[in-house]
Amino acid sequence: MAESMSDVQRRIVSTKNTRQITTAMQMVQSSKLNQIQKAAVGYQDYVAKVKAVVMHLAKSHLLDDSSSDSQSKGSKKTAYLVITSDRGMVGSYNSNVLREANTFIDEHNAGGEHMILAVGGTGADFYKKRGDNVAYEYRGVSDVPTFNEVREIVKTVTSMYENNVFDELYVCYNHFVNRLVSRFRADKMLPVDSETLSTDTSEETESAPLTAAYDMEPSEKEVLDVVLPQYSESLVFGAILDAKTSEHASSSNAMKSASDNATDLIGELELRYNRARQAAITTEITEITGGQEALNN
């Protein structure tokens, strides 16, 4: 035999140990997925209210004046905030995000000046190796991110925008649909204007009734100074929360697939072991029978 019975038995034991690890990791990722889904459900109410207010302002054309300066620029420098994970063992999650983000950048930017803002070590390392301009990177996002954790990212990004480091910003990430399906999304975050919000087709903004008249107190500028940063924070935090949910789902599915493959391999190895054992027993019986017949003769 090309492989002895003891070798097959060792492979069975090793594969069973691997299956125990992947099953445990699947349970951990499923637990994290449940936690972040609960956090996301509570956050949706806040997002819906902030988006509704901003949509009302857009309907009243108040945002057009606030973004007129950025729109008057001739050539735009575009930044892409790409959200990936910091680790592996997440299935095709990172490769899907990076592939779709690259396609979107190539189609949207068409060779123009752009930069990458990377959230997650995988994306940062990928774009650095590729020679892209990585203007900002953030690593170590927690498994269930908090609002205060993301506030640092938002402050840095908005500061870069205000200092004219870039003129517009898109957030690229995997949107969580369910435990088996995720879809790539590229949402425009800055500048916040009527054109940007017109592409928002989410349920909370569609259901919000829009009114075109507003009485501002104390002033339009002061209201916008409060509302727009909150909208930007909610958009980035929501994208990171959504991406993390998709990451945990992808990791859980990858570990389940690994456990299933290990189970299939164990079945094949046990069948091979049993056949080899049966063949060895048959050979022994044949030798014993032949020896007995030789003695009788």
PDB file of N, CA and C in Angstrom, residues 158-259:
ATOM      1  N   THR A 158     -12.950  63.930   8.108  1.00  0.00           N
ATOM      2  CA  THR A 158     -13.564  65.241   7.886  1.00  0.00           C
ATOM      3  C   THR A 158     -12.526  66.355   7.933  1.00  0.00           C
ATOM      4  N   SER A 159     -11.508  66.196   8.787  1.00  0.00           N
ATOM      5  CA  SER A 159     -10.438  67.189   8.839  1.00  0.00           C
ATOM      6  C   SER A 159      -9.667  67.225   7.521  1.00  0.00           C
ATOM      7  N   MET A 160      -9.410  66.049   6.946  1.00  0.00           N
ATOM      8  CA  MET A 160      -8.725  65.995   5.652  1.00  0.00           C
ATOM      9  C   MET A 160      -9.566  66.652   4.560  1.00  0.00           C
ATOM     10  N   TYR A 161     -10.873  66.457   4.632  1.00  0.00           N
ATOM     11  CA  TYR A 161     -11.771  67.069   3.646  1.00  0.00           C
ATOM     12  C   TYR A 161     -11.795  68.589   3.787  1.00  0.00           C
ATOM     13  N   GLU A 162     -11.868  69.072   5.021  1.00  0.00           N
ATOM     14  CA  GLU A 162     -11.896  70.516   5.261  1.00  0.00           C
ATOM     15  C   GLU A 162     -10.579  71.180   4.870  1.00  0.00           C
ATOM     16  N   ASN A 163      -9.477  70.438   4.960  1.00  0.00           N
ATOM     17  CA  ASN A 163      -8.170  70.972   4.581  1.00  0.00           C
ATOM     18  C   ASN A 163      -7.847  70.750   3.102  1.00  0.00           C
ATOM     19  N   ASN A 164      -8.871  70.341   2.336  1.00  0.00           N
ATOM     20  CA  ASN A 164      -8.743  70.178   0.881  1.00  0.00           C
ATOM     21  C   ASN A 164      -7.741  69.096   0.475  1.00  0.00           C
ATOM     22  N   VAL A 165      -7.556  68.101   1.336  1.00  0.00           N
ATOM     23  CA  VAL A 165      -6.734  66.964   0.948  1.00  0.00           C
ATOM     24  C   VAL A 165      -7.426  66.188  -0.167  1.00  0.00           C
ATOM     25  N   PHE A 166      -8.746  66.114  -0.100  1.00  0.00           N
ATOM     26  CA  PHE A 166      -9.552  65.544  -1.182  1.00  0.00           C
ATOM     27  C   PHE A 166     -10.858  66.323  -1.262  1.00  0.00           C
ATOM     28  N   ASP A 167     -11.568  66.132  -2.387  1.00  0.00           N
ATOM     29  CA  ASP A 167     -12.789  66.896  -2.642  1.00  0.00           C
ATOM     30  C   ASP A 167     -14.061  66.081  -2.479  1.00  0.00           C
ATOM     31  N   GLU A 168     -13.966  64.778  -2.596  1.00  0.00           N
ATOM     32  CA  GLU A 168     -15.127  63.916  -2.388  1.00  0.00           C
ATOM     33  C   GLU A 168     -14.669  62.574  -1.845  1.00  0.00           C
ATOM     34  N   LEU A 169     -15.570  61.915  -1.126  1.00  0.00           N
ATOM     35  CA  LEU A 169     -15.211  60.675  -0.444  1.00  0.00           C
ATOM     36  C   LEU A 169     -16.302  59.632  -0.659  1.00  0.00           C
ATOM     37  N   TYR A 170     -15.858  58.414  -1.004  1.00  0.00           N
ATOM     38  CA  TYR A 170     -16.757  57.272  -1.127  1.00  0.00           C
ATOM     39  C   TYR A 170     -16.370  56.211  -0.102  1.00  0.00           C
ATOM     40  N   VAL A 171     -17.360  55.594   0.522  1.00  0.00           N
ATOM     41  CA  VAL A 171     -17.131  54.517   1.478  1.00  0.00           C
ATOM     42  C   VAL A 171     -17.426  53.191   0.783  1.00  0.00           C
ATOM     43  N   CYS A 172     -16.412  52.319   0.681  1.00  0.00           N
ATOM     44  CA  CYS A 172     -16.537  51.037  -0.016  1.00  0.00           C
ATOM     45  C   CYS A 172     -16.487  49.909   1.010  1.00  0.00           C
ATOM     46  N   TYR A 173     -17.520  49.061   1.013  1.00  0.00           N
ATOM     47  CA  TYR A 173     -17.589  47.989   2.013  1.00  0.00           C
ATOM     48  C   TYR A 173     -18.569  46.922   1.556  1.00  0.00           C
ATOM     49  N   ASN A 174     -18.596  45.807   2.293  1.00  0.00           N
ATOM     50  CA  ASN A 174     -19.546  44.727   2.023  1.00  0.00           C
ATOM     51  C   ASN A 174     -20.773  44.926   2.898  1.00  0.00           C
ATOM     52  N   HIS A 175     -21.929  45.030   2.268  1.00  0.00           N
ATOM     53  CA  HIS A 175     -23.194  45.212   2.978  1.00  0.00           C
ATOM     54  C   HIS A 175     -23.767  43.858   3.368  1.00  0.00           C
ATOM     55  N   PHE A 176     -24.126  43.703   4.636  1.00  0.00           N
ATOM     56  CA  PHE A 176     -24.680  42.448   5.146  1.00  0.00           C
ATOM     57  C   PHE A 176     -26.150  42.338   4.750  1.00  0.00           C
ATOM     58  N   VAL A 177     -26.479  41.285   4.003  1.00  0.00           N
ATOM     59  CA  VAL A 177     -27.868  41.020   3.620  1.00  0.00           C
ATOM     60  C   VAL A 177     -28.462  39.963   4.545  1.00  0.00           C
ATOM     61  N   ASN A 178     -27.800  38.832   4.630  1.00  0.00           N
ATOM     62  CA  ASN A 178     -28.164  37.793   5.586  1.00  0.00           C
ATOM     63  C   ASN A 178     -26.911  36.967   5.879  1.00  0.00           C
ATOM     64  N   ARG A 179     -27.068  35.878   6.598  1.00  0.00           N
ATOM     65  CA  ARG A 179     -25.902  35.102   7.014  1.00  0.00           C
ATOM     66  C   ARG A 179     -25.160  34.456   5.846  1.00  0.00           C
ATOM     67  N   LEU A 180     -25.814  34.353   4.707  1.00  0.00           N
ATOM     68  CA  LEU A 180     -25.191  33.706   3.557  1.00  0.00           C
ATOM     69  C   LEU A 180     -24.832  34.673   2.436  1.00  0.00           C
ATOM     70  N   VAL A 181     -25.430  35.854   2.429  1.00  0.00           N
ATOM     71  CA  VAL A 181     -25.285  36.779   1.304  1.00  0.00           C
ATOM     72  C   VAL A 181     -24.790  38.139   1.789  1.00  0.00           C
ATOM     73  N   SER A 182     -23.787  38.680   1.100  1.00  0.00           N
ATOM     74  CA  SER A 182     -23.300  40.048   1.307  1.00  0.00           C
ATOM     75  C   SER A 182     -23.131  40.692  -0.064  1.00  0.00           C
ATOM     76  N   ARG A 183     -23.381  41.995  -0.129  1.00  0.00           N
ATOM     77  CA  ARG A 183     -23.260  42.709  -1.395  1.00  0.00           C
ATOM     78  C   ARG A 183     -22.360  43.928  -1.215  1.00  0.00           C
ATOM     79  N   PHE A 184     -21.525  44.171  -2.209  1.00  0.00           N
ATOM     80  CA  PHE A 184     -20.626  45.318  -2.171  1.00  0.00           C
ATOM     81  C   PHE A 184     -21.413  46.615  -2.362  1.00  0.00           C
ATOM     82  N   ARG A 185     -21.028  47.641  -1.592  1.00  0.00           N
ATOM     83  CA  ARG A 185     -21.648  48.960  -1.720  1.00  0.00           C
ATOM     84  C   ARG A 185     -20.567  50.030  -1.730  1.00  0.00           C
ATOM     85  N   ALA A 186     -20.813  51.087  -2.469  1.00  0.00           N
ATOM     86  CA  ALA A 186     -19.927  52.248  -2.495  1.00  0.00           C
ATOM     87  C   ALA A 186     -20.809  53.482  -2.325  1.00  0.00           C
ATOM     88  N   ASP A 187     -20.860  54.023  -1.102  1.00  0.00           N
ATOM     89  CA  ASP A 187     -21.729  55.154  -0.776  1.00  0.00           C
ATOM     90  C   ASP A 187     -20.912  56.443  -0.735  1.00  0.00           C
ATOM     91  N   LYS A 188     -21.462  57.483  -1.325  1.00  0.00           N
ATOM     92  CA  LYS A 188     -20.794  58.778  -1.271  1.00  0.00           C
ATOM     93  C   LYS A 188     -21.064  59.422   0.081  1.00  0.00           C
ATOM     94  N   MET A 189     -19.991  59.805   0.766  1.00  0.00           N
ATOM     95  CA  MET A 189     -20.114  60.376   2.103  1.00  0.00           C
ATOM     96  C   MET A 189     -19.953  61.892   2.085  1.00  0.00           C
ATOM     97  N   LEU A 190     -18.961  62.373   1.360  1.00  0.00           N
ATOM     98  CA  LEU A 190     -18.687  63.806   1.300  1.00  0.00           C
ATOM     99  C   LEU A 190     -18.498  64.222  -0.153  1.00  0.00           C
ATOM    100  N   PRO A 191     -18.927  65.425  -0.537  1.00  0.00           N
ATOM    101  CA  PRO A 191     -19.708  66.368   0.274  1.00  0.00           C
ATOM    102  C   PRO A 191     -21.165  65.920   0.404  1.00  0.00           C
ATOM    103  N   VAL A 192     -21.825  66.375   1.443  1.00  0.00           N
ATOM    104  CA  VAL A 192     -23.236  66.059   1.650  1.00  0.00           C
ATOM    105  C   VAL A 192     -24.068  67.109   0.932  1.00  0.00           C
ATOM    106  N   ASP A 193     -24.778  66.701  -0.115  1.00  0.00           N
ATOM    107  CA  ASP A 193     -25.610  67.623  -0.880  1.00  0.00           C
ATOM    108  C   ASP A 193     -26.839  66.881  -1.386  1.00  0.00           C
ATOM    109  N   SER A 194     -27.682  67.604  -2.087  1.00  0.00           N
ATOM    110  CA  SER A 194     -28.929  67.016  -2.589  1.00  0.00           C
ATOM    111  C   SER A 194     -28.665  65.896  -3.571  1.00  0.00           C
ATOM    112  N   GLU A 195     -27.641  66.051  -4.415  1.00  0.00           N
ATOM    113  CA  GLU A 195     -27.322  65.028  -5.406  1.00  0.00           C
ATOM    114  C   GLU A 195     -26.885  63.739  -4.733  1.00  0.00           C
ATOM    115  N   THR A 196     -26.081  63.882  -3.662  1.00  0.00           N
ATOM    116  CA  THR A 196     -25.627  62.702  -2.937  1.00  0.00           C
ATOM    117  C   THR A 196     -26.795  61.958  -2.310  1.00  0.00           C
ATOM    118  N   LEU A 197     -27.690  62.706  -1.681  1.00  0.00           N
ATOM    119  CA  LEU A 197     -28.796  62.082  -0.976  1.00  0.00           C
ATOM    120  C   LEU A 197     -29.865  61.539  -1.905  1.00  0.00           C
ATOM    121  N   SER A 198     -29.886  62.004  -3.138  1.00  0.00           N
ATOM    122  CA  SER A 198     -30.888  61.514  -4.080  1.00  0.00           C
ATOM    123  C   SER A 198     -30.656  60.057  -4.444  1.00  0.00           C
ATOM    124  N   THR A 199     -29.420  59.560  -4.227  1.00  0.00           N
ATOM    125  CA  THR A 199     -29.100  58.161  -4.518  1.00  0.00           C
ATOM    126  C   THR A 199     -29.406  57.253  -3.347  1.00  0.00           C
ATOM    127  N   ASP A 200     -29.825  57.826  -2.211  1.00  0.00           N
ATOM    128  CA  ASP A 200     -30.112  57.033  -1.019  1.00  0.00           C
ATOM    129  C   ASP A 200     -31.507  56.437  -1.154  1.00  0.00           C
ATOM    130  N   THR A 201     -31.587  55.130  -1.325  1.00  0.00           N
ATOM    131  CA  THR A 201     -32.869  54.460  -1.514  1.00  0.00           C
ATOM    132  C   THR A 201     -33.195  53.509  -0.371  1.00  0.00           C
ATOM    133  N   SER A 202     -32.595  53.745   0.788  1.00  0.00           N
ATOM    134  CA  SER A 202     -32.847  52.867   1.917  1.00  0.00           C
ATOM    135  C   SER A 202     -34.270  53.056   2.419  1.00  0.00           C
ATOM    136  N   GLU A 203     -34.768  52.061   3.144  1.00  0.00           N
ATOM    137  CA  GLU A 203     -36.158  52.072   3.570  1.00  0.00           C
ATOM    138  C   GLU A 203     -36.452  53.225   4.511  1.00  0.00           C
ATOM    139  N   GLU A 204     -35.506  53.553   5.416  1.00  0.00           N
ATOM    140  CA  GLU A 204     -35.801  54.591   6.389  1.00  0.00           C
ATOM    141  C   GLU A 204     -35.922  55.957   5.741  1.00  0.00           C
ATOM    142  N   THR A 205     -35.144  56.206   4.652  1.00  0.00           N
ATOM    143  CA  THR A 205     -35.244  57.503   3.996  1.00  0.00           C
ATOM    144  C   THR A 205     -36.424  57.553   3.045  1.00  0.00           C
ATOM    145  N   GLU A 206     -36.803  56.406   2.471  1.00  0.00           N
ATOM    146  CA  GLU A 206     -37.950  56.391   1.584  1.00  0.00           C
ATOM    147  C   GLU A 206     -39.240  56.612   2.352  1.00  0.00           C
ATOM    148  N   SER A 207     -39.301  56.099   3.579  1.00  0.00           N
ATOM    149  CA  SER A 207     -40.526  56.210   4.354  1.00  0.00           C
ATOM    150  C   SER A 207     -40.657  57.564   5.039  1.00  0.00           C
ATOM    151  N   ALA A 208     -39.597  58.367   5.077  1.00  0.00           N
ATOM    152  CA  ALA A 208     -39.654  59.653   5.766  1.00  0.00           C
ATOM    153  C   ALA A 208     -40.333  60.693   4.882  1.00  0.00           C
ATOM    154  N   PRO A 209     -41.425  61.320   5.349  1.00  0.00           N
ATOM    155  CA  PRO A 209     -42.072  62.353   4.555  1.00  0.00           C
ATOM    156  C   PRO A 209     -41.196  63.595   4.459  1.00  0.00           C
ATOM    157  N   LEU A 210     -41.070  64.164   3.272  1.00  0.00           N
ATOM    158  CA  LEU A 210     -40.198  65.307   3.049  1.00  0.00           C
ATOM    159  C   LEU A 210     -41.019  66.579   2.952  1.00  0.00           C
ATOM    160  N   THR A 211     -40.546  67.623   3.612  1.00  0.00           N
ATOM    161  CA  THR A 211     -41.178  68.938   3.530  1.00  0.00           C
ATOM    162  C   THR A 211     -40.159  69.920   3.010  1.00  0.00           C
ATOM    163  N   ALA A 212     -40.605  70.890   2.228  1.00  0.00           N
ATOM    164  CA  ALA A 212     -39.689  71.786   1.537  1.00  0.00           C
ATOM    165  C   ALA A 212     -39.482  73.106   2.253  1.00  0.00           C
ATOM    166  N   ALA A 213     -40.172  73.356   3.346  1.00  0.00           N
ATOM    167  CA  ALA A 213     -40.062  74.643   4.030  1.00  0.00           C
ATOM    168  C   ALA A 213     -39.521  74.443   5.438  1.00  0.00           C
ATOM    169  N   TYR A 214     -38.561  75.320   5.832  1.00  0.00           N
ATOM    170  CA  TYR A 214     -37.973  75.241   7.162  1.00  0.00           C
ATOM    171  C   TYR A 214     -37.824  76.654   7.731  1.00  0.00           C
ATOM    172  N   ASP A 215     -38.105  76.786   9.022  1.00  0.00           N
ATOM    173  CA  ASP A 215     -37.794  78.004   9.765  1.00  0.00           C
ATOM    174  C   ASP A 215     -36.614  77.673  10.668  1.00  0.00           C
ATOM    175  N   MET A 216     -35.467  78.343  10.412  1.00  0.00           N
ATOM    176  CA  MET A 216     -34.237  78.004  11.122  1.00  0.00           C
ATOM    177  C   MET A 216     -34.030  78.907  12.322  1.00  0.00           C
ATOM    178  N   GLU A 217     -33.731  78.297  13.452  1.00  0.00           N
ATOM    179  CA  GLU A 217     -33.395  79.048  14.643  1.00  0.00           C
ATOM    180  C   GLU A 217     -32.317  78.278  15.399  1.00  0.00           C
ATOM    181  N   PRO A 218     -31.160  78.862  15.693  1.00  0.00           N
ATOM    182  CA  PRO A 218     -30.820  80.289  15.531  1.00  0.00           C
ATOM    183  C   PRO A 218     -30.456  80.679  14.094  1.00  0.00           C
ATOM    184  N   SER A 219     -29.811  79.772  13.316  1.00  0.00           N
ATOM    185  CA  SER A 219     -29.467  80.122  11.935  1.00  0.00           C
ATOM    186  C   SER A 219     -29.260  78.845  11.149  1.00  0.00           C
ATOM    187  N   GLU A 220     -29.300  78.970   9.814  1.00  0.00           N
ATOM    188  CA  GLU A 220     -29.100  77.805   8.963  1.00  0.00           C
ATOM    189  C   GLU A 220     -27.705  77.205   9.154  1.00  0.00           C
ATOM    190  N   LYS A 221     -26.701  78.088   9.249  1.00  0.00           N
ATOM    191  CA  LYS A 221     -25.325  77.618   9.370  1.00  0.00           C
ATOM    192  C   LYS A 221     -25.122  76.805  10.650  1.00  0.00           C
ATOM    193  N   GLU A 222     -25.665  77.279  11.744  1.00  0.00           N
ATOM    194  CA  GLU A 222     -25.479  76.586  13.012  1.00  0.00           C
ATOM    195  C   GLU A 222     -26.200  75.233  13.022  1.00  0.00           C
ATOM    196  N   VAL A 223     -27.358  75.171  12.385  1.00  0.00           N
ATOM    197  CA  VAL A 223     -28.072  73.901  12.294  1.00  0.00           C
ATOM    198  C   VAL A 223     -27.275  72.901  11.444  1.00  0.00           C
ATOM    199  N   LEU A 224     -26.758  73.361  10.306  1.00  0.00           N
ATOM    200  CA  LEU A 224     -25.982  72.485   9.437  1.00  0.00           C
ATOM    201  C   LEU A 224     -24.691  72.037  10.105  1.00  0.00           C
ATOM    202  N   ASP A 225     -24.077  72.950  10.886  1.00  0.00           N
ATOM    203  CA  ASP A 225     -22.833  72.607  11.575  1.00  0.00           C
ATOM    204  C   ASP A 225     -23.042  71.462  12.568  1.00  0.00           C
ATOM    205  N   VAL A 226     -24.259  71.311  13.077  1.00  0.00           N
ATOM    206  CA  VAL A 226     -24.554  70.241  14.026  1.00  0.00           C
ATOM    207  C   VAL A 226     -25.016  68.973  13.305  1.00  0.00           C
ATOM    208  N   VAL A 227     -25.886  69.153  12.308  1.00  0.00           N
ATOM    209  CA  VAL A 227     -26.524  68.000  11.664  1.00  0.00           C
ATOM    210  C   VAL A 227     -25.570  67.248  10.741  1.00  0.00           C
ATOM    211  N   LEU A 228     -24.811  67.980   9.918  1.00  0.00           N
ATOM    212  CA  LEU A 228     -23.974  67.313   8.922  1.00  0.00           C
ATOM    213  C   LEU A 228     -22.876  66.445   9.531  1.00  0.00           C
ATOM    214  N   PRO A 229     -22.154  66.917  10.580  1.00  0.00           N
ATOM    215  CA  PRO A 229     -21.190  66.013  11.225  1.00  0.00           C
ATOM    216  C   PRO A 229     -21.842  64.758  11.789  1.00  0.00           C
ATOM    217  N   GLN A 230     -23.038  64.897  12.359  1.00  0.00           N
ATOM    218  CA  GLN A 230     -23.737  63.720  12.877  1.00  0.00           C
ATOM    219  C   GLN A 230     -24.095  62.758  11.754  1.00  0.00           C
ATOM    220  N   TYR A 231     -24.482  63.319  10.610  1.00  0.00           N
ATOM    221  CA  TYR A 231     -24.807  62.470   9.462  1.00  0.00           C
ATOM    222  C   TYR A 231     -23.563  61.723   8.968  1.00  0.00           C
ATOM    223  N   SER A 232     -22.430  62.432   8.891  1.00  0.00           N
ATOM    224  CA  SER A 232     -21.191  61.790   8.449  1.00  0.00           C
ATOM    225  C   SER A 232     -20.762  60.698   9.424  1.00  0.00           C
ATOM    226  N   GLU A 233     -20.875  60.994  10.714  1.00  0.00           N
ATOM    227  CA  GLU A 233     -20.519  59.999  11.722  1.00  0.00           C
ATOM    228  C   GLU A 233     -21.417  58.773  11.618  1.00  0.00           C
ATOM    229  N   SER A 234     -22.714  59.002  11.444  1.00  0.00           N
ATOM    230  CA  SER A 234     -23.651  57.879  11.368  1.00  0.00           C
ATOM    231  C   SER A 234     -23.396  57.041  10.126  1.00  0.00           C
ATOM    232  N   LEU A 235     -23.019  57.691   9.009  1.00  0.00           N
ATOM    233  CA  LEU A 235     -22.769  56.962   7.769  1.00  0.00           C
ATOM    234  C   LEU A 235     -21.534  56.081   7.889  1.00  0.00           C
ATOM    235  N   VAL A 236     -20.448  56.629   8.426  1.00  0.00           N
ATOM    236  CA  VAL A 236     -19.208  55.847   8.561  1.00  0.00           C
ATOM    237  C   VAL A 236     -19.381  54.747   9.606  1.00  0.00           C
ATOM    238  N   PHE A 237     -19.968  55.089  10.751  1.00  0.00           N
ATOM    239  CA  PHE A 237     -20.166  54.078  11.789  1.00  0.00           C
ATOM    240  C   PHE A 237     -21.096  52.971  11.290  1.00  0.00           C
ATOM    241  N   GLY A 238     -22.148  53.362  10.584  1.00  0.00           N
ATOM    242  CA  GLY A 238     -23.059  52.357  10.035  1.00  0.00           C
ATOM    243  C   GLY A 238     -22.374  51.461   9.033  1.00  0.00           C
ATOM    244  N   ALA A 239     -21.489  52.036   8.198  1.00  0.00           N
ATOM    245  CA  ALA A 239     -20.760  51.231   7.201  1.00  0.00           C
ATOM    246  C   ALA A 239     -19.809  50.252   7.888  1.00  0.00           C
ATOM    247  N   ILE A 240     -19.094  50.711   8.920  1.00  0.00           N
ATOM    248  CA  ILE A 240     -18.166  49.830   9.633  1.00  0.00           C
ATOM    249  C   ILE A 240     -18.929  48.740  10.375  1.00  0.00           C
ATOM    250  N   LEU A 241     -20.055  49.115  10.998  1.00  0.00           N
ATOM    251  CA  LEU A 241     -20.885  48.128  11.688  1.00  0.00           C
ATOM    252  C   LEU A 241     -21.420  47.095  10.699  1.00  0.00           C
ATOM    253  N   ASP A 242     -21.864  47.584   9.558  1.00  0.00           N
ATOM    254  CA  ASP A 242     -22.370  46.696   8.505  1.00  0.00           C
ATOM    255  C   ASP A 242     -21.270  45.782   7.976  1.00  0.00           C
ATOM    256  N   ALA A 243     -20.079  46.351   7.742  1.00  0.00           N
ATOM    257  CA  ALA A 243     -18.960  45.566   7.232  1.00  0.00           C
ATOM    258  C   ALA A 243     -18.513  44.511   8.244  1.00  0.00           C
ATOM    259  N   LYS A 244     -18.476  44.874   9.515  1.00  0.00           N
ATOM    260  CA  LYS A 244     -18.098  43.914  10.553  1.00  0.00           C
ATOM    261  C   LYS A 244     -19.115  42.778  10.651  1.00  0.00           C
ATOM    262  N   THR A 245     -20.394  43.110  10.488  1.00  0.00           N
ATOM    263  CA  THR A 245     -21.424  42.072  10.494  1.00  0.00           C
ATOM    264  C   THR A 245     -21.201  41.105   9.345  1.00  0.00           C
ATOM    265  N   SER A 246     -20.911  41.658   8.170  1.00  0.00           N
ATOM    266  CA  SER A 246     -20.624  40.818   7.007  1.00  0.00           C
ATOM    267  C   SER A 246     -19.370  39.979   7.224  1.00  0.00           C
ATOM    268  N   GLU A 247     -18.363  40.577   7.872  1.00  0.00           N
ATOM    269  CA  GLU A 247     -17.115  39.849   8.145  1.00  0.00           C
ATOM    270  C   GLU A 247     -17.360  38.655   9.056  1.00  0.00           C
ATOM    271  N   HIS A 248     -18.121  38.862  10.141  1.00  0.00           N
ATOM    272  CA  HIS A 248     -18.400  37.756  11.062  1.00  0.00           C
ATOM    273  C   HIS A 248     -19.216  36.661  10.387  1.00  0.00           C
ATOM    274  N   ALA A 249     -20.168  37.061   9.540  1.00  0.00           N
ATOM    275  CA  ALA A 249     -20.963  36.067   8.826  1.00  0.00           C
ATOM    276  C   ALA A 249     -20.083  35.261   7.874  1.00  0.00           C
ATOM    277  N   SER A 250     -19.185  35.947   7.169  1.00  0.00           N
ATOM    278  CA  SER A 250     -18.287  35.267   6.242  1.00  0.00           C
ATOM    279  C   SER A 250     -17.337  34.324   6.983  1.00  0.00           C
ATOM    280  N   SER A 251     -16.836  34.773   8.133  1.00  0.00           N
ATOM    281  CA  SER A 251     -15.935  33.928   8.918  1.00  0.00           C
ATOM    282  C   SER A 251     -16.664  32.704   9.450  1.00  0.00           C
ATOM    283  N   SER A 252     -17.896  32.902   9.926  1.00  0.00           N
ATOM    284  CA  SER A 252     -18.689  31.777  10.431  1.00  0.00           C
ATOM    285  C   SER A 252     -18.953  30.767   9.321  1.00  0.00           C
ATOM    286  N   ASN A 253     -19.292  31.264   8.128  1.00  0.00           N
ATOM    287  CA  ASN A 253     -19.542  30.366   6.993  1.00  0.00           C
ATOM    288  C   ASN A 253     -18.264  29.629   6.575  1.00  0.00           C
ATOM    289  N   ALA A 254     -17.128  30.339   6.620  1.00  0.00           N
ATOM    290  CA  ALA A 254     -15.856  29.710   6.249  1.00  0.00           C
ATOM    291  C   ALA A 254     -15.502  28.590   7.225  1.00  0.00           C
ATOM    292  N   MET A 255     -15.702  28.835   8.523  1.00  0.00           N
ATOM    293  CA  MET A 255     -15.401  27.801   9.515  1.00  0.00           C
ATOM    294  C   MET A 255     -16.363  26.624   9.404  1.00  0.00           C
ATOM    295  N   LYS A 256     -17.620  26.903   9.093  1.00  0.00           N
ATOM    296  CA  LYS A 256     -18.587  25.808   8.894  1.00  0.00           C
ATOM    297  C   LYS A 256     -18.198  24.974   7.677  1.00  0.00           C
ATOM    298  N   SER A 257     -17.786  25.642   6.604  1.00  0.00           N
ATOM    299  CA  SER A 257     -17.349  24.930   5.412  1.00  0.00           C
ATOM    300  C   SER A 257     -16.121  24.079   5.706  1.00  0.00           C
ATOM    301  N   ALA A 258     -15.188  24.640   6.503  1.00  0.00           N
ATOM    302  CA  ALA A 258     -13.989  23.873   6.872  1.00  0.00           C
ATOM    303  C   ALA A 258     -14.358  22.656   7.715  1.00  0.00           C
ATOM    304  N   SER A 259     -15.303  22.828   8.637  1.00  0.00           N
ATOM    305  CA  SER A 259     -15.737  21.700   9.468  1.00  0.00           C
ATOM    306  C   SER A 259     -16.421  20.629   8.625  1.00  0.00           C
TER     307      SER A 259
END
